[in-house]
C-alpha positions in Angstrom: -3.9 7.8 1.3 -7.0 5.6 1.7 -9.5 6.6 4.3 -8.9 3.4 6.4 -5.1 3.3 6.0 -3.2 4.4 9.1 0.1 6.1 9.3 2.1 9.0 7.9 0.8 11.7 5.5 2.4 15.0 4.4 0.6 18.4 4.1 2.1 21.5 2.4 1.7 24.8 4.2 2.1 27.0 1.1 1.5 26.8 -2.7 5.3 26.8 -3.4 5.8 23.9 -0.9 2.9 22.0 -2.5 4.4 22.4 -6.0 7.9 21.2 -4.7 6.4 18.2 -3.0 4.3 17.4 -6.1 7.4 17.4 -8.2 9.1 15.0 -5.8 6.1 12.6 -6.0 6.0 12.8 -9.8 9.8 12.1 -10.0 9.3 9.1 -7.6 11.9 10.5 -5.2 9.6 10.4 -2.1 10.3 7.3 0.1 7.0 5.6 0.9 7.0 2.3 2.7 3.8 0.5 3.9 3.4 -2.5 6.1 0.4 -4.8 5.6 -1.1 -8.0 6.9 -2.1 -10.4 4.0 -4.3 -13.4 3.6 -1.8 -15.9 2.1 1.9 -15.4 1.8 2.9 -13.4 -1.3 6.2 -13.9 -3.1 8.8 -11.2 -2.3 9.0 -9.5 -5.7 8.5 -6.4 -7.8 5.0 -6.0 -9.1 4.8 -3.8 -12.3 1.4 -3.3 -14.0 -0.7 -0.7 -15.7 -3.8 0.5 -13.8 -7.1 1.4 -15.4 -10.3 2.6 -13.9 -12.2 -0.7 -14.8 -10.1 -3.8 -15.3 -13.2 -5.6 -16.7 -15.3 -6.3 -13.6 -16.1 -2.7 -12.5 -13.1 -2.5 -10.2 -10.0 -0.4 -10.6 -7.0 -2.5 -11.3 -4.4 -3.9 -13.7 -5.1 -4.1 -17.4 -4.0 -6.9 -19.7 -2.4 -5.9 -23.0 -2.0 -2.3 -24.1 -4.2 -0.2 -21.9 -5.3 3.1 -23.3 -5.2 5.8 -20.6 -3.7 3.4 -18.0 -1.0 4.5 -15.6 2.0 2.4 -14.6 2.1 1.1 -11.0 5.1 -0.5 -9.4 5.2 -2.0 -5.9 8.2 -3.8 -4.3 6.8 -6.5 -1.9 9.0 -8.1 0.7 7.7 -10.7 3.2 9.0 -9.9 6.6 7.2 -12.6 8.6 5.4 -15.6 7.2 2.5 -16.4 9.6 1.2 -19.7 8.4 -1.7 -18.8 6.1 -1.0 -15.0 6.5 2.0 -12.7 6.3 3.4 -9.4 7.4 4.8 -7.7 4.3 6.6 -4.5 3.6 5.6 -2.7 0.4 7.8 0.1 -1.0 6.1 2.2 -3.6 8.0 3.2 -6.7 4.9 4.9 -8.1 1.9 6.2 -6.2 -1.4 5.2 -7.7 -4.8 5.2 -5.9 -5.2 1.9 -3.9 -1.9 0.6 -5.4 -0.8 -1.7 -2.6 -4.4 -3.0 -2.1 -4.8 -3.7 -5.8 -1.4 -5.3 -6.3 -1.7 -7.6 -3.3 -5.3 -8.5 -4.1 -4.6 -9.3 -7.8 -1.6 -11.3 -6.6 -4.0 -13.6 -4.7 -2.9 -12.4 -1.3 -5.3 -9.6 -0.4 -5.1 -7.5 2.8 -6.7 -8.8 5.9 -10.0 -6.8 6.1 -10.0 -6.0 2.4 -13.5 -6.0 0.9 -13.0 -4.4 -2.6 -9.7 -5.7 -4.0 -10.0 -9.2 -2.5 -10.5 -11.2 -5.6 -9.0 -12.0 -9.0 -10.7 -10.6 -12.2 -14.3 -12.0 -12.3 -13.4 -14.3 -9.3 -14.9 -14.9 -5.9 -13.7 -13.0 -2.8 -10.9 -14.7 -0.9 -11.9 -16.0 2.5 -11.1 -13.8 5.5 -11.2 -15.3 8.9 -9.3 -12.6 10.7 -12.2 -10.3 11.7 -10.3 -7.2 10.6 -12.6 -4.2 10.5 -10.5 -2.4 7.9 -7.8 -3.2 5.3 -4.7 -3.8 7.4 -2.4 -1.3 5.6 -0.2 1.2 7.4 2.0 3.9 6.0 5.1 3.2 8.2 7.8 5.3 6.6 7.8 8.6 4.7 10.8 10.5 3.5 11.4 13.5 1.2 13.5 16.7 0.7 12.1 19.7 2.6 10.8 22.1 0.0 12.4 25.2 1.7 15.6 24.0 3.5 16.5 21.2 1.0 17.2 18.9 4.0 16.4 15.3 3.6 13.7 14.3 6.1 12.4 10.9 7.1 9.8 9.7 9.6 8.8 6.2 10.8 5.7 5.4 12.9 4.6 2.0 14.3 1.2 0.5 13.3 -1.8 1.3 15.5 -3.3 -1.0 18.2 -5.8 -2.8 15.9 -3.0 -3.8 13.5 -0.6 -4.9 16.3 -3.4 -6.9 18.0 -4.1 -8.8 14.8 -0.4 -9.3 14.1 0.0 -10.8 17.6 -3.0 -13.0 17.1 -1.7 -14.3 13.7 1.7 -15.0 15.2 0.2 -17.0 18.0 -1.9 -19.0 15.6 1.1 -19.7 13.4 3.1 -21.3 16.2 
């Protein structure tokens, strides 16, 4: 998880548990749902691309054409609240690549509020951000997996922190 992303994370307490959890992540059976505040209102859709370390402008991101050494990244985006020129979105990860949500939303033309790295198209200018967000507004809201020892399906959900909620409230007020 990114340093500035809030929310749920899992830690293994043994090597065997770590290996079991790693296999679940590799098989894409771990449920990971993020909520985000975006600049612009993205389309609710499935974003499927291939990530490379340098998309052509020194930034990690999606490659065009056949990308040697690239890794597939899939994010399911659903707008839960359109807020005028912003939105509250839910992003369900099918894969788990570094900065996946940030990259997909930024390349889609709807970067996160507070995003300063993946806030522009390839070789383009940064998108304007009038929100004053001090970090990318991304929160790991739901996490679910099978317990590595008991085999029990577990799931957690946690609400966003105060800075996220305050900005959401402000954006809702501006949109009305």
